[in-house]
Amino acid sequence: MATTSLPGLEALVADLGLGPVPYFATADVLNDPLDIYHSYLAEDFGRLVESDLDLVYKAIQPPNTIQDGDLDIVLPRLKLSGGSPKQLAAELLKQIRPHTLFGFPFQDGIHIRFFFSPKIIPRLLLPYINDRNPTYGTAKCHALREGPDPGPKKVLVEFSSPNIAQDFTSAHLRSTVLGAFVANMYDSMGWDVIRINYLGDWGKHLGLLGLGWQKYGSTQKDDDRTNLFRYIHDLYNRMEEELRPEQEARKNARDAKEDTAVFETQGLLAERDATFKRMEDGEPDALALWKRLRDITVEYYIETYKRLNIKFDEYSGESEVSLNPTAVVDVETILRSKGILEEQDGAWVIDYDKHGAKLGTGSVRSRNGSTTYLLRDIATVFDRLKRHAFDKMIYVVCEQDVHFRQVIKAVELMGYSDVADKLEHVTFANANRRTSHLGDAQLLGDIIDQREDFMREVMNAGPDDYRIEGGDAAAKAMGVSSLVVQELRSKKGHNNNHDLSHLSLEGESGPELLRCYARLCSAIAATGVNLAPEEIPHIDYTPLWAPPWCDLLRLMVRYPGVVKSTFNTMASTTILAYLFQIMEEITSCLDEADEDESGGEGSSVGSKYAARAVLYESVRQILESGMKLLGITPLKR
């Protein structure tokens, strides 16, 4: 009977000589095997100290590393009388009776630490993982809505969000990788995830691009679909260069406290603004040009994101609410009716300081009547709420903390504090400098090309080190993995350096994870063992009792807890550190297996290979699941 049900789990632990699994409200024994150990220890120790069992359960935690044990009772949390926590720990240690699941405990100051019994852990853990396979480490039941609609909660994750025709910056790159990770984490926990790419497809830069297309565009370029996006990117840069003198003149006038209105009525600045205003006013020719430029961009990005294993459910943008006058007008109507909007120098603004939030002033409409980024983002919140009825919406955007606080505060001031509570901004620091952004790469495709080319050179230079199936596909996967891990290893508050000369391919890197996985797949094939699920609980696991095998098993128990902790904090470094630990331990096991030339024959040899085969497959599943959360496609050898 599978352990995915409580009766099945009870049957397994009964075979181990244990009574029914003790019940604790916060224990999730069907999704986390550590909670099984936790529950038995809490029940046993609670009887010893004659304390409230829930209090005892809360006093138990896993140590930070397996070197310090597997579970740890923190004595001060029990608030026991009769001596200091350190003295009580020493006395209680003498009274603890042997338990099937644990080895002998030891005292560490105010802690009593326990190691799992190496004889029992493979018999409990390996059937447990095998019964779940890809779902090991997930807990989809926790994402269900309460009330009359019991379906999964819905989260919208907005990430990447490049601007049409402009550079794909280091900020966009990190938003892409981190946003995909955030979406994957919610997906693994059972949420209904909508991945949104909110393109910068509206604003004065579109007016400038449209002006350039009218001035320099041609039918021949329009027919060249392969390089069309690169063409409009270069065209935009050309128009920016032409516009720069006027921008500098306006800046100088502003710094000199002079009137800058003259710059908005003549020259390229005026033509740019007029072109965008025609788009906003819905003039057919202007909108047709805008749509052509947008379609070129979306077509390029759909194909390019595939190379990063990313597929967006929706390509939206500021244009959606801008071309829907009702969405914007409704927001402005509420803001005005509540006295939140005010006029300053011909523009309409929100003075947040007057409303108890130290967020400065946010412009809603510019002096020429055009909508602003802030107004469009506020309107987008309600547009998405209407279309998706989301339970949570997450913006994964570089910095811009003040902007998103302004958006959330405006929603609250409008009287929708419940909606504001559903909004979250996941921020991160930008890269050190533009030159660190993968050399001269300006497009996402160029960034990926550089990584792939670099890995081809490395793999061609050391073919014996990269004996992996897939040929060029392997080089592509290696390149993407190096990029993903380098981004996710950086903490959200720190910047990153994308210089290939600083890229490490050994130790804790994406390519090394893939090499380890490929080697493990090769070892699984070499065992030649194929077992039915019902055979796995009854295998002789004696060969796995000693290190490094038992240490690997102890680490594998922690995977669901690591995923849960990562989900709660969205700290990608947590799961990365764990996967690198798994990689280190399984490498030690594979090295020992390669050196094992004891030979022999009979049942002992057969059980050794059978036990290893089951262990290898369970590790393979953990590595695969973990890498998929990161956005890495596993490779076979």
XYZ file of C-alpha atoms in Angstrom:
637
model
C 0.000 0.000 0.000
C 1.443 3.378 -1.055
C 2.564 5.751 1.677
C 0.729 8.634 -0.005
C -2.258 7.782 2.214
C -2.261 7.635 6.002
C -3.231 3.918 6.052
C -0.367 3.174 3.678
C 2.081 5.152 5.805
C 0.814 3.413 8.952
C 1.428 0.050 7.292
C 5.025 0.983 6.457
C 5.897 2.203 9.962
C 4.224 -0.893 11.433
C 6.643 -3.018 9.395
C 9.432 -1.039 11.079
C 8.097 -1.999 14.504
C 6.473 1.359 15.253
C 3.029 2.229 16.525
C 0.660 4.626 14.725
C 2.126 7.967 13.681
C 1.364 10.470 16.473
C -0.943 13.300 15.430
C 0.176 16.921 15.612
C -1.806 19.680 13.943
C 1.253 21.292 12.341
C 2.848 18.025 11.194
C 2.522 17.206 7.495
C 3.545 13.548 7.574
C 2.186 12.762 4.087
C 4.379 15.401 2.455
C 7.438 15.680 4.695
C 9.176 12.579 6.140
C 11.030 14.755 8.653
C 7.666 15.397 10.302
C 7.298 11.643 10.890
C 10.511 11.603 12.907
C 9.530 14.880 14.542
C 6.157 13.495 15.662
C 7.528 10.305 17.199
C 10.258 12.216 19.045
C 7.771 14.778 20.396
C 5.462 12.045 21.673
C 8.278 10.073 23.301
C 10.018 13.071 24.887
C 6.707 14.637 25.934
C 5.877 11.597 27.992
C 9.294 11.731 29.625
C 8.995 15.362 30.759
C 5.218 15.191 31.275
C 4.727 18.375 29.305
C 2.185 19.559 26.744
C 2.915 17.597 23.567
C 2.310 20.556 21.237
C 4.798 22.602 23.254
C 7.328 19.769 22.976
C 6.730 19.535 19.229
C 7.467 23.251 18.840
C 10.665 22.871 20.887
C 12.101 20.444 18.312
C 13.868 21.623 15.158
C 16.381 20.324 12.625
C 19.921 21.657 13.179
C 21.413 23.854 10.483
C 23.686 21.063 9.232
C 23.524 17.276 9.376
C 26.910 17.309 11.114
C 25.057 18.590 14.228
C 22.391 15.908 14.079
C 18.991 15.450 12.482
C 16.640 16.745 15.179
C 17.363 18.996 18.104
C 15.367 19.559 21.317
C 15.892 23.133 22.525
C 15.395 22.864 26.292
C 14.639 26.552 27.128
C 11.548 26.399 24.916
C 10.004 23.809 27.250
C 10.211 26.169 30.247
C 10.881 23.250 32.617
C 11.570 23.839 36.298
C 14.176 22.122 38.452
C 17.409 23.617 37.178
C 19.073 25.457 34.349
C 18.364 24.237 30.789
C 21.932 22.933 30.551
C 21.586 20.974 33.802
C 18.197 19.619 32.760
C 19.576 18.516 29.402
C 22.261 16.479 31.181
C 19.735 14.860 33.517
C 17.165 14.113 30.822
C 19.786 12.608 28.552
C 20.258 9.799 31.094
C 16.519 9.049 31.100
C 15.874 8.894 27.342
C 15.000 5.382 26.271
C 16.225 3.819 23.002
C 13.941 4.446 20.036
C 13.693 2.536 16.764
C 14.029 5.690 14.652
C 17.022 7.238 16.428
C 20.565 6.520 17.487
C 21.864 7.482 20.917
C 21.292 11.220 21.611
C 23.974 13.571 22.873
C 24.006 16.850 24.750
C 25.249 20.082 23.229
C 24.833 22.784 25.862
C 21.131 23.513 26.159
C 20.355 21.166 23.267
C 19.718 17.432 23.101
C 20.551 16.282 19.598
C 19.451 13.129 17.792
C 20.758 11.325 14.720
C 18.469 9.112 12.661
C 19.136 5.391 12.883
C 21.071 4.451 9.722
C 19.404 1.035 9.801
C 15.875 2.450 9.571
C 16.182 5.558 7.416
C 16.526 3.773 4.033
C 13.571 1.505 4.834
C 11.397 4.517 5.649
C 12.664 7.191 3.265
C 13.266 5.347 -0.009
C 9.748 3.830 -0.279
C 8.376 7.237 0.759
C 10.196 9.032 -2.094
C 9.467 6.279 -4.620
C 5.724 6.537 -3.907
C 5.824 10.261 -4.720
C 8.562 10.638 -7.351
C 8.102 14.127 -8.966
C 5.747 15.264 -6.201
C 8.281 14.618 -3.435
C 8.945 18.017 -1.905
C 5.656 19.572 -2.985
C 2.568 20.253 -0.888
C -0.124 21.264 -3.344
C -2.932 20.818 -0.819
C -1.809 23.960 1.020
C -2.687 26.221 -1.931
C -6.419 25.491 -1.851
C -8.833 28.342 -1.276
C -11.127 28.234 1.715
C -14.869 28.695 1.438
C -17.332 27.819 -1.339
C -14.637 27.869 -4.052
C -12.122 25.216 -2.933
C -9.954 25.389 -6.049
C -6.282 26.403 -6.051
C -5.296 29.949 -5.256
C -4.222 32.057 -8.225
C -1.027 34.079 -8.379
C 0.077 36.431 -11.140
C 3.842 36.763 -11.511
C 5.025 39.673 -13.609
C 8.662 39.452 -14.659
C 11.255 40.177 -17.366
C 9.237 43.067 -18.870
C 11.663 44.506 -21.441
C 10.921 47.686 -23.330
C 10.133 47.454 -27.014
C 13.248 47.974 -29.156
C 15.475 48.857 -26.210
C 18.438 46.953 -24.710
C 17.778 43.815 -22.690
C 19.652 45.018 -19.636
C 21.169 43.159 -16.714
C 18.083 44.182 -14.717
C 15.801 42.521 -17.273
C 17.980 39.420 -17.259
C 17.878 39.052 -13.517
C 14.138 39.745 -13.441
C 13.685 36.994 -16.045
C 15.639 34.336 -14.155
C 14.404 35.278 -10.681
C 10.806 35.733 -11.855
C 10.769 32.322 -13.531
C 12.077 30.833 -10.274
C 9.357 32.565 -8.222
C 6.689 31.294 -10.631
C 8.115 27.763 -10.492
C 8.076 27.810 -6.690
C 4.402 28.790 -6.571
C 3.620 26.192 -9.213
C 5.307 23.483 -7.130
C 3.145 24.431 -4.167
C -0.074 23.980 -6.085
C -0.938 27.568 -6.962
C -2.541 28.380 -10.299
C 0.296 30.457 -11.745
C -0.123 33.021 -14.529
C 3.234 34.175 -15.916
C 2.968 37.687 -17.316
C 5.477 39.599 -19.399
C 4.477 43.233 -18.962
C 6.172 44.806 -21.952
C 7.188 48.434 -22.044
C 4.972 48.824 -25.115
C 3.533 52.263 -24.417
C 5.012 55.637 -23.755
C 7.045 58.317 -25.450
C 9.805 55.906 -26.452
C 7.217 54.279 -28.765
C 6.587 57.700 -30.226
C 10.319 58.037 -30.904
C 10.525 54.567 -32.458
C 7.438 55.215 -34.558
C 8.969 58.468 -35.758
C 12.159 56.622 -36.698
C 10.229 53.920 -38.551
C 8.414 56.560 -40.563
C 11.702 58.295 -41.282
C 13.977 55.303 -42.010
C 11.795 52.174 -42.119
C 11.355 50.226 -45.353
C 9.270 47.370 -46.745
C 12.450 45.379 -47.349
C 13.355 45.500 -43.652
C 9.785 44.615 -42.713
C 10.025 41.415 -44.774
C 13.284 40.321 -43.118
C 11.685 38.575 -40.138
C 14.929 37.050 -38.849
C 16.691 40.317 -38.121
C 13.693 42.604 -37.865
C 13.817 42.944 -34.092
C 17.523 43.752 -34.229
C 16.728 46.346 -36.878
C 14.138 48.181 -34.759
C 16.523 47.984 -31.780
C 19.264 49.661 -33.813
C 16.758 52.112 -35.228
C 15.710 53.181 -31.743
C 19.341 53.704 -30.720
C 19.835 55.851 -33.822
C 16.837 58.003 -32.936
C 18.061 58.381 -29.363
C 21.370 59.697 -30.669
C 19.546 62.240 -32.821
C 17.422 63.281 -29.848
C 20.272 63.584 -27.344
C 21.265 67.225 -28.126
C 17.713 68.416 -27.478
C 17.490 66.422 -24.256
C 20.744 67.895 -23.019
C 19.588 71.414 -23.903
C 16.338 70.867 -21.992
C 18.243 69.525 -18.997
C 20.535 72.541 -18.996
C 17.518 74.857 -19.125
C 15.877 73.016 -16.255
C 19.052 73.225 -14.182
C 19.192 76.943 -14.909
C 15.573 77.313 -13.695
C 14.488 78.352 -17.189
C 11.156 77.537 -18.823
C 11.435 74.225 -20.703
C 8.056 74.476 -22.431
C 9.737 75.619 -25.658
C 11.430 72.227 -26.033
C 8.055 70.508 -26.006
C 6.716 72.509 -28.934
C 9.470 72.114 -31.534
C 12.146 69.735 -32.836
C 12.347 65.961 -32.369
C 11.009 66.128 -28.825
C 7.806 67.688 -30.093
C 7.577 65.246 -33.019
C 8.127 62.308 -30.647
C 5.421 63.503 -28.271
C 3.030 64.216 -31.139
C 3.552 60.750 -32.605
C 2.831 59.109 -29.261
C -0.186 61.368 -28.694
C -1.643 60.127 -32.002
C -1.235 56.581 -30.701
C -2.992 57.514 -27.467
C -5.799 59.213 -29.387
C -6.354 55.977 -31.318
C -5.580 57.280 -34.818
C -5.736 54.194 -37.100
C -2.407 54.715 -38.891
C -0.563 55.431 -35.656
C -2.068 52.369 -33.961
C -1.294 50.147 -36.962
C 2.355 51.203 -36.779
C 2.432 50.631 -33.010
C 0.923 47.150 -33.445
C 3.481 46.239 -36.093
C 6.359 47.225 -33.803
C 4.824 45.353 -30.871
C 4.202 42.190 -32.912
C 7.831 42.179 -34.037
C 8.916 42.343 -30.397
C 6.584 39.620 -29.080
C 7.495 37.271 -31.926
C 11.196 37.669 -31.133
C 10.799 37.158 -27.401
C 8.530 34.112 -27.635
C 11.239 32.247 -29.541
C 14.101 33.577 -27.426
C 12.525 32.790 -24.026
C 12.125 29.179 -25.156
C 15.893 28.902 -24.973
C 15.637 29.690 -21.251
C 12.842 27.127 -20.712
C 10.394 29.962 -20.091
C 6.904 30.278 -21.519
C 4.705 33.223 -20.648
C 0.944 32.835 -20.386
C 0.380 36.448 -21.272
C 2.249 39.192 -23.102
C 0.548 42.313 -21.846
C 1.799 45.834 -21.410
C 0.961 49.369 -20.486
C -0.890 49.632 -23.792
C -3.742 47.431 -22.565
C -5.150 49.947 -20.131
C -4.023 52.891 -22.231
C -6.099 51.660 -25.169
C -8.995 50.971 -22.827
C -10.084 54.484 -21.806
C -12.574 53.165 -19.276
C -9.855 51.465 -17.167
C -7.855 54.679 -16.810
C -10.866 56.974 -16.429
C -12.330 54.793 -13.674
C -9.126 55.067 -11.653
C -8.883 58.827 -12.179
C -12.535 59.268 -11.226
C -12.018 57.540 -7.886
C -8.763 59.411 -7.211
C -10.475 62.750 -7.885
C -13.622 61.912 -5.915
C -11.500 61.116 -2.858
C -9.437 64.284 -3.221
C -6.241 62.363 -3.925
C -5.412 63.979 -7.293
C -4.194 67.544 -7.517
C -2.855 69.775 -10.267
C 0.742 71.001 -10.273
C 2.236 73.058 -13.122
C -0.316 71.716 -15.586
C 0.215 68.074 -14.629
C -1.965 65.874 -12.419
C -0.195 64.291 -9.451
C -0.603 62.436 -6.161
C 1.207 64.071 -3.249
C 1.725 60.995 -1.088
C 3.228 62.971 1.784
C -0.176 64.612 2.309
C -1.727 61.187 2.747
C 0.625 59.889 5.419
C 3.090 58.106 3.154
C 6.594 59.470 2.704
C 6.725 58.611 -0.992
C 7.072 62.049 -2.539
C 4.932 63.091 -5.498
C 3.814 60.765 -8.280
C 2.732 62.111 -11.651
C -0.486 60.658 -13.100
C -0.864 62.764 -16.264
C 1.804 64.901 -17.884
C 1.244 68.469 -19.001
C 0.316 67.426 -22.547
C -2.371 65.068 -21.202
C -0.490 61.796 -21.723
C -0.910 59.077 -19.111
C 2.102 58.150 -16.995
C 3.687 54.879 -15.951
C 2.166 55.250 -12.474
C -1.406 55.726 -13.698
C -1.124 52.856 -16.147
C 0.199 50.518 -13.448
C -2.616 51.435 -11.045
C -5.214 50.832 -13.763
C -3.533 47.534 -14.638
C -4.072 46.242 -11.088
C -7.850 46.543 -11.449
C -7.855 45.329 -15.038
C -6.056 42.129 -13.972
C -8.257 41.718 -10.909
C -11.286 41.831 -13.174
C -9.851 39.370 -15.701
C -8.048 36.943 -13.382
C -9.605 37.336 -9.893
C -6.148 36.750 -8.436
C -5.325 35.963 -4.819
C -1.846 37.427 -5.122
C 0.133 39.435 -7.664
C 3.916 39.647 -7.568
C 6.077 42.151 -9.431
C 9.631 40.853 -9.934
C 11.294 44.090 -10.958
C 14.751 45.561 -10.380
C 14.728 48.275 -7.727
C 11.854 50.770 -8.403
C 10.801 50.250 -4.801
C 9.310 53.723 -4.475
C 7.263 53.297 -7.654
C 5.623 50.061 -6.530
C 5.023 51.422 -3.043
C 3.278 54.336 -4.755
C 1.135 51.926 -6.806
C 0.165 49.872 -3.737
C -0.515 52.981 -1.637
C -2.679 54.504 -4.373
C -4.790 51.325 -4.501
C -5.177 51.551 -0.728
C -6.105 55.257 -0.844
C -8.774 54.437 -3.424
C -10.475 52.324 -0.769
C -9.232 48.898 -1.845
C -6.941 47.924 1.016
C -7.883 44.252 0.490
C -6.535 44.453 -3.061
C -3.426 46.336 -1.924
C -2.686 43.502 0.514
C -2.539 41.080 -2.434
C 0.269 43.009 -4.149
C 3.954 42.288 -3.569
C 7.148 43.656 -5.074
C 10.165 41.336 -5.193
C 13.119 43.624 -5.726
C 16.834 43.122 -6.312
C 19.924 45.185 -7.017
C 21.118 45.934 -10.528
C 24.445 44.770 -11.928
C 27.626 46.701 -11.117
C 27.778 48.539 -14.401
C 26.648 48.289 -18.006
C 30.030 46.964 -19.169
C 29.688 43.973 -16.857
C 26.614 42.852 -18.735
C 28.083 40.024 -20.788
C 30.390 42.141 -22.867
C 28.633 44.096 -25.600
C 25.464 41.991 -25.715
C 22.362 44.162 -26.060
C 19.688 41.577 -26.933
C 18.567 38.558 -24.925
C 19.461 36.267 -27.794
C 23.002 37.654 -27.830
C 23.384 37.015 -24.086
C 22.343 33.384 -24.495
C 24.538 32.980 -27.586
C 27.584 34.101 -25.620
C 26.973 31.524 -22.878
C 26.361 28.731 -25.357
C 29.448 29.598 -27.421
C 31.542 29.724 -24.262
C 30.343 26.249 -23.192
C 31.006 24.815 -26.682
C 34.599 25.977 -26.410
C 34.945 24.496 -22.913
C 33.381 21.165 -23.903
C 35.454 20.878 -27.075
C 38.620 21.601 -25.107
C 37.853 18.870 -22.528
C 35.638 16.198 -24.144
C 36.529 13.603 -21.482
C 35.106 15.876 -18.792
C 31.812 16.386 -20.628
C 30.717 12.950 -21.802
C 27.058 13.880 -21.981
C 24.346 12.890 -24.453
C 22.873 15.547 -26.687
C 25.806 17.063 -28.551
C 25.088 20.713 -29.259
C 21.893 20.550 -27.214
C 24.066 19.705 -24.202
C 26.231 22.787 -24.804
C 23.087 24.923 -24.968
C 21.732 23.463 -21.732
C 25.117 23.947 -20.055
C 25.228 27.571 -21.181
C 21.753 28.301 -19.854
C 22.501 26.518 -16.554
C 25.614 28.640 -16.022
C 23.570 31.787 -16.566
C 20.674 30.714 -14.332
C 22.815 29.604 -11.389
C 25.016 32.692 -11.575
C 21.908 34.890 -11.339
C 20.196 32.880 -8.596
C 23.317 32.594 -6.438
C 23.257 36.342 -5.945
C 21.143 37.512 -3.051
C 18.294 39.809 -4.004
C 19.938 42.773 -2.344
C 23.289 42.326 -4.064
C 24.475 43.097 -7.545
C 26.121 40.666 -9.937
C 28.941 40.491 -12.431
C 28.336 38.853 -15.806
C 31.913 38.873 -17.058
C 32.576 35.433 -18.595
C 36.186 35.615 -17.434
C 34.906 35.325 -13.861
C 32.624 32.371 -14.599
C 33.452 29.217 -12.637
C 32.448 25.894 -14.168
C 33.675 23.746 -11.302
C 32.267 23.308 -7.812
C 29.014 25.124 -7.215
C 27.922 25.947 -10.768
C 25.105 25.103 -13.163
C 27.281 22.984 -15.491
C 28.591 21.029 -12.507
C 25.032 20.214 -11.407
C 24.293 18.924 -14.897
C 27.495 16.871 -14.992
C 26.640 15.307 -11.638
C 23.124 14.481 -12.820
C 24.443 12.921 -16.017
C 26.943 10.818 -14.086
C 24.173 9.645 -11.758
C 21.990 8.606 -14.708
C 24.921 6.619 -16.071
C 25.358 4.897 -12.696
C 21.649 3.987 -12.600
C 21.900 2.393 -16.041
C 25.068 0.521 -15.036
C 23.372 -1.202 -12.066
C 21.051 -3.035 -14.424
C 18.477 -3.256 -11.635
C 14.769 -2.864 -12.317
C 12.513 -3.201 -9.304
C 8.748 -3.132 -8.923
C 7.440 -0.517 -6.441
C 6.198 -3.206 -4.064
C 9.716 -4.679 -3.824
C 11.379 -1.449 -2.630
C 10.291 -1.607 1.058
C 11.659 -5.146 1.384
C 15.161 -4.757 -0.044
C 18.191 -5.382 2.143
C 19.529 -1.877 2.706
C 22.499 -2.943 4.844
C 24.980 -1.560 2.216
C 23.626 1.947 2.906
C 24.163 1.975 6.675
C 27.648 3.488 6.641
C 28.867 6.910 5.465
C 28.735 8.447 2.921
C 25.545 6.566 2.023
C 23.689 7.187 5.285
C 24.764 10.855 5.303
C 23.216 11.279 1.868
C 19.968 9.716 3.094
C 19.858 12.062 6.071
C 20.225 14.991 3.708
C 17.505 13.677 1.385
C 14.993 13.696 4.254
C 15.315 17.479 4.354
C 14.288 18.205 0.768
C 10.587 18.995 1.438
C 11.588 21.302 4.296
C 14.110 23.067 2.088
C 11.481 23.619 -0.604
C 9.029 24.953 1.969
C 11.648 27.290 3.462
C 12.596 28.509 -0.010
C 8.943 29.145 -0.831
C 8.420 31.153 2.348
C 11.420 33.400 1.745
C 11.846 33.171 -2.039
C 15.587 32.946 -1.337
C 16.938 30.956 -4.273
C 20.256 30.596 -2.453
C 18.565 28.215 0.029
C 17.669 25.534 -2.485
C 20.888 26.096 -4.439
C 22.987 25.449 -1.341
C 20.983 22.298 -0.670
C 21.407 20.950 -4.225
C 25.140 21.550 -4.052
C 25.214 19.576 -0.778
C 23.341 16.723 -2.451
C 25.792 16.929 -5.347
C 28.741 16.676 -2.964
C 27.298 13.692 -1.078
C 26.212 11.701 -4.146
C 29.605 12.342 -5.738
C 31.267 10.789 -2.672
C 28.954 7.790 -2.987
C 29.624 7.387 -6.710
C 33.370 7.684 -6.128
C 33.204 4.959 -3.479
C 31.126 2.766 -5.771
C 33.677 3.209 -8.578
C 36.474 2.165 -6.221
C 34.525 -0.814 -4.924
C 36.181 -3.732 -6.629
C 35.327 -6.290 -3.983
C 33.568 -8.392 -6.566
C 31.999 -11.470 -5.018
C 28.787 -13.182 -5.845
C 25.515 -14.192 -4.320
C 22.763 -12.336 -2.485
C 25.046 -9.812 -0.747
C 26.302 -8.444 -4.052
C 22.784 -8.403 -5.467
C 21.424 -6.531 -2.474
C 24.246 -4.002 -2.706
C 23.375 -3.116 -6.290
C 19.634 -3.163 -5.595
C 20.018 -0.829 -2.600
C 22.222 1.536 -4.572
C 19.838 1.510 -7.535
C 16.908 2.592 -5.352
C 19.015 5.263 -3.663
C 20.379 6.566 -6.979
C 16.894 6.876 -8.460
C 15.625 8.794 -5.431
C 18.583 11.183 -5.578
C 18.071 11.603 -9.302
C 14.459 12.602 -8.663
C 15.462 15.193 -6.053
C 18.112 16.693 -8.327
C 15.720 16.803 -11.273
C 12.931 18.403 -9.260
C 15.302 20.925 -7.703
C 16.880 21.899 -11.011
C 13.467 22.348 -12.620
C 12.539 24.759 -9.844
C 15.628 26.756 -10.758
C 14.777 26.651 -14.460
C 17.437 24.131 -15.529
C 16.778 21.212 -17.879
C 18.541 18.012 -16.672
C 20.822 16.100 -19.056
C 21.620 12.406 -19.346
C 25.013 10.839 -19.891
